[in-house]
XYZ file of N, CA, C and O in Angstrom:
496
model
N -53.412 -51.617 109.069
C -54.102 -50.619 108.351
C -53.635 -50.581 106.893
O -54.466 -50.391 106.006
N -52.404 -50.738 106.666
C -51.900 -50.747 105.316
C -52.440 -51.942 104.554
O -52.703 -51.868 103.346
N -52.640 -53.034 105.252
C -53.137 -54.227 104.600
C -54.568 -53.989 104.138
O -54.944 -54.393 103.046
N -55.383 -53.324 104.965
C -56.772 -53.063 104.598
C -56.852 -52.103 103.414
O -57.678 -52.263 102.529
N -56.005 -51.106 103.386
C -56.044 -50.146 102.294
C -55.691 -50.835 100.986
O -56.285 -50.556 99.937
N -54.787 -51.748 101.076
C -54.380 -52.480 99.887
C -55.518 -53.374 99.411
O -55.765 -53.486 98.214
N -56.180 -54.011 100.342
C -57.276 -54.889 99.963
C -58.403 -54.076 99.338
O -59.011 -54.489 98.355
N -58.680 -52.903 99.879
C -59.731 -52.051 99.328
C -59.358 -51.613 97.909
O -60.199 -51.562 97.028
N -58.114 -51.282 97.706
C -57.651 -50.826 96.402
C -57.763 -51.943 95.379
O -58.206 -51.733 94.263
N -57.392 -53.161 95.771
C -57.454 -54.294 94.866
C -58.918 -54.597 94.523
O -59.245 -54.896 93.385
N -59.820 -54.462 95.512
C -61.211 -54.771 95.277
C -61.860 -53.714 94.394
O -62.772 -54.004 93.644
N -61.403 -52.477 94.455
C -62.030 -51.416 93.701
C -61.622 -51.402 92.231
O -62.316 -50.837 91.407
N -60.515 -51.985 91.892
C -60.066 -51.986 90.497
C -60.945 -52.885 89.664
O -61.196 -54.022 90.026
N -61.438 -52.333 88.546
C -62.258 -53.181 87.688
C -61.369 -54.155 86.932
O -60.234 -53.858 86.609
N -61.904 -55.271 86.703
C -61.140 -56.286 85.976
C -61.168 -55.963 84.491
O -62.177 -55.569 83.941
N -60.030 -56.123 83.889
C -59.920 -55.889 82.457
C -60.399 -57.113 81.715
O -60.132 -58.231 82.129
N -61.102 -56.900 80.652
C -61.535 -58.075 79.894
C -60.322 -58.797 79.316
O -59.345 -58.181 78.913
N -60.388 -60.075 79.260
C -59.267 -60.910 78.840
C -59.045 -60.854 77.329
O -57.957 -61.069 76.871
N -60.075 -60.597 76.586
C -59.946 -60.663 75.145
C -59.268 -59.421 74.556
O -58.855 -59.433 73.429
N -59.155 -58.334 75.261
C -58.485 -57.150 74.739
C -56.978 -57.273 74.942
O -56.525 -57.714 75.989
N -56.279 -56.873 73.924
C -54.820 -56.913 74.013
C -54.336 -55.645 74.679
O -54.861 -54.565 74.448
N -53.379 -55.830 75.474
C -52.793 -54.655 76.091
C -51.735 -54.113 75.148
O -50.829 -54.833 74.729
N -51.891 -52.879 74.810
C -50.937 -52.255 73.910
C -49.927 -51.462 74.724
O -50.299 -50.655 75.559
N -48.702 -51.769 74.382
C -47.638 -51.010 75.020
C -47.330 -49.807 74.147
O -47.466 -49.858 72.933
N -46.931 -48.729 74.740
C -46.604 -47.573 73.905
C -45.404 -47.901 73.013
O -44.444 -48.541 73.430
N -45.519 -47.484 71.774
C -44.468 -47.768 70.797
C -43.309 -46.812 71.051
O -43.479 -45.592 71.048
N -42.191 -47.411 71.289
C -40.994 -46.592 71.506
C -40.236 -46.502 70.192
O -40.127 -47.484 69.460
N -39.720 -45.346 69.883
C -38.953 -45.230 68.635
C -37.683 -46.077 68.729
O -37.108 -46.241 69.798
N -37.334 -46.638 67.579
C -36.130 -47.477 67.547
C -34.919 -46.621 67.870
O -34.790 -45.489 67.403
N -34.068 -47.191 68.658
C -32.853 -46.468 68.998
C -31.875 -46.555 67.838
O -31.609 -47.625 67.315
N -31.408 -45.435 67.443
C -30.422 -45.406 66.369
C -29.039 -45.632 66.968
O -28.718 -45.123 68.034
N -28.283 -46.390 66.226
C -26.904 -46.587 66.659
C -26.148 -45.295 66.394
O -26.305 -44.684 65.336
N -25.331 -44.906 67.305
C -24.599 -43.649 67.071
C -23.584 -43.845 65.940
O -22.930 -44.868 65.827
N -23.505 -42.844 65.080
C -22.547 -42.903 63.985
C -21.186 -42.515 64.541
O -21.042 -41.498 65.208
N -20.203 -43.344 64.230
C -18.861 -43.054 64.728
C -18.182 -41.984 63.875
O -17.454 -41.153 64.385
N -18.401 -42.024 62.573
C -17.750 -41.068 61.679
C -18.791 -40.471 60.734
O -19.661 -41.176 60.220
N -18.674 -39.201 60.477
C -19.584 -38.552 59.544
C -19.134 -38.846 58.113
O -18.063 -39.414 57.879
N -19.922 -38.434 57.160
C -19.600 -38.692 55.752
C -18.335 -37.953 55.343
O -17.509 -38.481 54.597
N -18.170 -36.723 55.835
C -16.964 -35.965 55.495
C -15.718 -36.630 56.066
O -14.672 -36.685 55.419
N -15.818 -37.141 57.289
C -14.669 -37.807 57.898
C -14.309 -39.079 57.129
O -13.139 -39.373 56.911
N -15.335 -39.819 56.698
C -15.080 -41.016 55.895
C -14.386 -40.652 54.587
O -13.458 -41.332 54.150
N -14.842 -39.569 53.962
C -14.227 -39.101 52.717
C -12.770 -38.708 52.966
O -11.888 -39.063 52.171
N -12.505 -38.013 54.044
C -11.130 -37.620 54.368
C -10.250 -38.841 54.633
O -9.089 -38.879 54.232
N -10.800 -39.836 55.307
C -10.045 -41.075 55.537
C -9.716 -41.759 54.224
O -8.611 -42.267 54.029
N -10.666 -41.768 53.308
C -10.450 -42.375 51.999
C -9.353 -41.630 51.237
O -8.453 -42.248 50.659
N -9.435 -40.302 51.250
C -8.415 -39.497 50.570
C -7.048 -39.737 51.202
O -6.040 -39.910 50.496
N -6.988 -39.778 52.519
C -5.729 -40.039 53.215
C -5.171 -41.410 52.846
O -3.970 -41.552 52.594
N -6.026 -42.412 52.786
C -5.578 -43.760 52.423
C -5.033 -43.772 50.994
O -4.009 -44.417 50.714
N -5.684 -43.058 50.086
C -5.209 -43.001 48.694
C -3.861 -42.300 48.622
O -2.950 -42.750 47.914
N -3.700 -41.211 49.372
C -2.426 -40.481 49.369
C -1.307 -41.357 49.936
O -0.213 -41.428 49.366
N -1.576 -42.032 51.037
C -0.557 -42.907 51.644
C -0.198 -44.044 50.685
O 0.980 -44.376 50.515
N -1.197 -44.630 50.039
C -0.927 -45.708 49.085
C -0.106 -45.185 47.903
O 0.812 -45.867 47.426
N -0.414 -43.967 47.442
C 0.347 -43.386 46.326
C 1.804 -43.175 46.715
O 2.718 -43.482 45.941
N 2.026 -42.645 47.920
C 3.399 -42.446 48.383
C 4.131 -43.783 48.511
O 5.302 -43.900 48.142
N 3.450 -44.785 49.019
C 4.087 -46.095 49.180
C 4.465 -46.672 47.819
O 5.572 -47.196 47.645
N 3.572 -46.571 46.858
C 3.866 -47.080 45.513
C 5.013 -46.295 44.896
O 5.912 -46.869 44.261
N 5.010 -44.987 45.093
C 6.087 -44.151 44.560
C 7.430 -44.528 45.163
O 8.441 -44.644 44.452
N 7.460 -44.750 46.450
C 8.705 -45.135 47.133
C 9.180 -46.492 46.635
O 10.371 -46.683 46.364
N 8.271 -47.439 46.498
C 8.656 -48.770 46.010
C 9.188 -48.700 44.586
O 10.163 -49.371 44.240
N 8.561 -47.879 43.753
C 9.018 -47.728 42.366
C 10.417 -47.122 42.343
O 11.294 -47.596 41.604
N 10.636 -46.098 43.153
C 11.951 -45.454 43.211
C 13.003 -46.428 43.721
O 14.125 -46.476 43.189
N 12.665 -47.210 44.729
C 13.613 -48.199 45.253
C 13.952 -49.239 44.186
O 15.099 -49.680 44.083
N 12.986 -49.625 43.400
C 13.240 -50.582 42.312
C 14.190 -50.002 41.278
O 15.101 -50.695 40.800
N 13.984 -48.735 40.923
C 14.887 -48.093 39.964
C 16.293 -47.977 40.538
O 17.284 -48.202 39.826
N 16.390 -47.625 41.814
C 17.711 -47.516 42.458
C 18.406 -48.870 42.439
O 19.603 -48.956 42.155
N 17.671 -49.934 42.733
C 18.259 -51.277 42.735
C 18.751 -51.654 41.343
O 19.842 -52.199 41.181
N 17.953 -51.349 40.328
C 18.338 -51.659 38.950
C 19.598 -50.895 38.560
O 20.535 -51.469 37.988
N 19.634 -49.599 38.878
C 20.812 -48.794 38.543
C 22.043 -49.263 39.324
O 23.153 -49.258 38.792
N 21.837 -49.669 40.545
C 22.949 -50.176 41.347
C 23.543 -51.439 40.721
O 24.769 -51.600 40.668
N 22.671 -52.316 40.234
C 23.160 -53.534 39.583
C 23.918 -53.190 38.303
O 24.954 -53.798 38.003
N 23.425 -52.213 37.540
C 24.122 -51.801 36.319
C 25.479 -51.193 36.647
O 26.470 -51.456 35.957
N 25.551 -50.402 37.710
C 26.822 -49.795 38.119
C 27.820 -50.876 38.501
O 29.002 -50.815 38.133
N 27.370 -51.876 39.239
C 28.268 -52.967 39.630
C 28.778 -53.714 38.400
O 29.957 -54.090 38.336
N 27.903 -53.936 37.422
C 28.326 -54.622 36.199
C 29.374 -53.788 35.466
O 30.394 -54.324 35.007
N 29.142 -52.488 35.363
C 30.097 -51.616 34.677
C 31.428 -51.579 35.434
O 32.502 -51.599 34.817
N 31.369 -51.557 36.764
C 32.610 -51.577 37.548
C 33.380 -52.876 37.325
O 34.610 -52.868 37.249
N 32.664 -54.000 37.235
C 33.344 -55.274 36.935
C 33.995 -55.227 35.560
O 35.122 -55.698 35.378
N 33.274 -54.661 34.571
C 33.834 -54.541 33.225
C 35.077 -53.644 33.231
O 36.083 -53.955 32.568
N 35.032 -52.553 33.977
C 36.183 -51.651 34.070
C 37.366 -52.363 34.693
O 38.507 -52.245 34.208
N 37.126 -53.121 35.745
C 38.203 -53.871 36.398
C 38.815 -54.872 35.430
O 40.041 -55.022 35.364
N 37.970 -55.557 34.670
C 38.454 -56.537 33.695
C 39.302 -55.862 32.612
O 40.371 -56.359 32.245
N 38.842 -54.724 32.112
C 39.592 -54.007 31.076
C 40.918 -53.509 31.643
O 41.967 -53.589 30.974
N 40.915 -53.014 32.880
C 42.168 -52.570 33.509
C 43.155 -53.728 33.661
O 44.360 -53.559 33.446
N 42.634 -54.894 34.039
C 43.519 -56.069 34.153
C 44.096 -56.440 32.784
O 45.290 -56.777 32.679
N 43.253 -56.390 31.749
C 43.743 -56.699 30.398
C 44.801 -55.676 29.971
O 45.813 -56.052 29.356
N 44.566 -54.392 30.275
C 45.541 -53.362 29.934
C 46.875 -53.595 30.643
O 47.943 -53.435 30.051
N 46.798 -53.980 31.902
C 48.026 -54.257 32.658
C 48.777 -55.431 32.025
O 50.007 -55.374 31.860
N 48.054 -56.488 31.675
C 48.688 -57.643 31.035
C 49.333 -57.245 29.701
O 50.459 -57.668 29.387
N 48.651 -56.425 28.928
C 49.195 -55.982 27.638
C 50.425 -55.100 27.827
O 51.386 -55.184 27.047
N 50.439 -54.264 28.844
C 51.607 -53.430 29.128
C 52.809 -54.306 29.482
O 53.936 -54.030 29.065
N 52.550 -55.365 30.244
C 53.635 -56.285 30.597
C 54.164 -56.956 29.337
O 55.384 -57.091 29.143
N 53.277 -57.378 28.434
C 53.709 -58.009 27.185
C 54.511 -57.029 26.324
O 55.519 -57.404 25.715
N 54.064 -55.771 26.266
C 54.788 -54.765 25.483
C 56.176 -54.568 26.058
O 57.178 -54.502 25.316
N 56.283 -54.471 27.369
C 57.613 -54.263 27.973
C 58.505 -55.483 27.761
O 59.717 -55.348 27.571
N 57.919 -56.687 27.774
C 58.717 -57.899 27.528
C 59.187 -57.954 26.071
O 60.310 -58.355 25.778
N 58.346 -57.581 25.153
C 58.675 -57.706 23.731
C 59.484 -56.525 23.193
O 59.994 -56.596 22.086
N 59.566 -55.469 23.942
C 60.313 -54.317 23.441
C 61.730 -54.225 24.020
O 62.354 -53.178 23.919
N 62.235 -55.311 24.574
C 63.623 -55.293 25.050
C 64.572 -55.270 23.858
O 64.254 -55.756 22.761
N 65.757 -54.693 24.072
C 66.746 -54.542 22.998
C 67.192 -55.903 22.458
O 67.329 -56.095 21.237
N 67.356 -56.845 23.347
C 67.839 -58.178 22.932
C 66.806 -58.877 22.045
O 67.172 -59.470 21.018
N 65.543 -58.805 22.392
C 64.512 -59.460 21.593
C 64.415 -58.812 20.216
O 64.275 -59.508 19.197
N 64.469 -57.497 20.161
C 64.406 -56.801 18.867
C 65.592 -57.228 17.994
O 65.451 -57.459 16.787
N 66.790 -57.347 18.566
C 67.977 -57.768 17.822
C 67.806 -59.173 17.271
O 68.159 -59.455 16.127
N 67.210 -60.077 18.098
C 66.988 -61.458 17.646
C 65.991 -61.491 16.492
O 66.186 -62.218 15.506
N 64.925 -60.729 16.561
C 63.938 -60.690 15.465
C 64.569 -60.122 14.195
O 64.273 -60.581 13.080
N 65.418 -59.127 14.358
C 66.079 -58.538 13.186
C 66.982 -59.562 12.514
O 67.026 -59.647 11.282
N 67.694 -60.361 13.282
C 68.557 -61.398 12.707
C 67.722 -62.463 12.001
O 68.116 -62.968 10.958
N 66.586 -62.832 12.594
C 65.711 -63.828 11.964
C 65.233 -63.340 10.593
O 65.060 -64.128 9.672
N 64.994 -62.061 10.477
C 64.504 -61.497 9.224
C 65.641 -61.168 8.250
O 65.386 -60.698 7.143
N 66.885 -61.411 8.661
C 68.028 -61.203 7.782
C 68.561 -59.778 7.790
O 69.256 -59.367 6.867
N 68.256 -59.012 8.772
C 68.760 -57.648 8.858
C 70.122 -57.649 9.564
O 70.378 -58.448 10.457
N 70.965 -56.725 9.152
C 72.277 -56.600 9.785
C 72.446 -55.184 10.291
O 71.784 -54.250 9.835
N 73.384 -55.005 11.192
C 73.630 -53.693 11.771
C 74.641 -52.954 10.924
O 75.768 -53.400 10.733
N 74.245 -51.825 10.395
C 75.128 -50.985 9.612
C 75.328 -49.711 10.427
O 74.420 -48.919 10.608
N 76.560 -49.486 10.880
C 76.849 -48.360 11.759
C 76.597 -47.030 11.068
O 76.306 -46.039 11.736
N 76.682 -46.990 9.765
C 76.487 -45.737 9.049
C 75.015 -45.309 9.064
O 74.709 -44.129 8.961
N 74.102 -46.254 9.155
C 72.668 -45.937 9.119
C 72.059 -45.755 10.513
O 70.879 -45.480 10.626
N 72.827 -45.881 11.558
C 72.305 -45.763 12.923
C 72.282 -44.301 13.317
O 73.270 -43.597 13.196
N 71.176 -43.850 13.779
C 71.030 -42.486 14.284
C 70.597 -42.551 15.740
O 69.688 -43.297 16.089
N 71.173 -41.753 16.573
C 70.831 -41.723 17.987
C 69.774 -40.656 18.197
O 69.935 -39.498 17.811
N 68.704 -41.064 18.836
C 67.597 -40.149 19.126
C 67.550 -39.946 20.630
O 67.630 -40.911 21.386
N 67.458 -38.711 21.086
C 67.399 -38.506 22.526
C 66.161 -39.173 23.121
O 65.072 -39.116 22.540
N 66.328 -39.767 24.283
C 65.234 -40.477 24.932
C 64.206 -39.534 25.535
O 64.426 -38.369 25.763
N 63.105 -40.038 25.737
C 62.006 -39.247 26.308
C 62.018 -39.313 27.794
O 62.288 -40.209 28.463
C-alpha cells in the first residue's frame, strides 16, 4: 500500500520545465565572530605601550647603573694606586730621615757640629 501511494504521488507531481533555473533562497553571509571589541583592542594597545615604556626605562636605568659602576671601579683603582704611592713615599721619607743619613749629608755639604748651636726640642 505504501508503494502505491508513493507511485500516485510521483505521478501527480507536474514536471518542472528544464529551462527554468531553480533559485535557492539567499542566505545571509555568516559573519565571523569578533574576538575583541574596538575598546579592548585600544586597551591592549595602551597596555603594550605602557609595558614597552617600562621596559625601555628599566634598560636605560640599568645602562646608567653599569656606567656608574665602571666609573666607581676606575676611581677605586686610582685610589688604591695613590695609596700605594703614598706608602712607598712614606717608606722613602723614613729611610732618608734617619740620623745617620742626615749627618752624612751635612758632612758632604761641609757642615760641622757646633755644640753651642745645638738646641734640644722635645719630641712629639
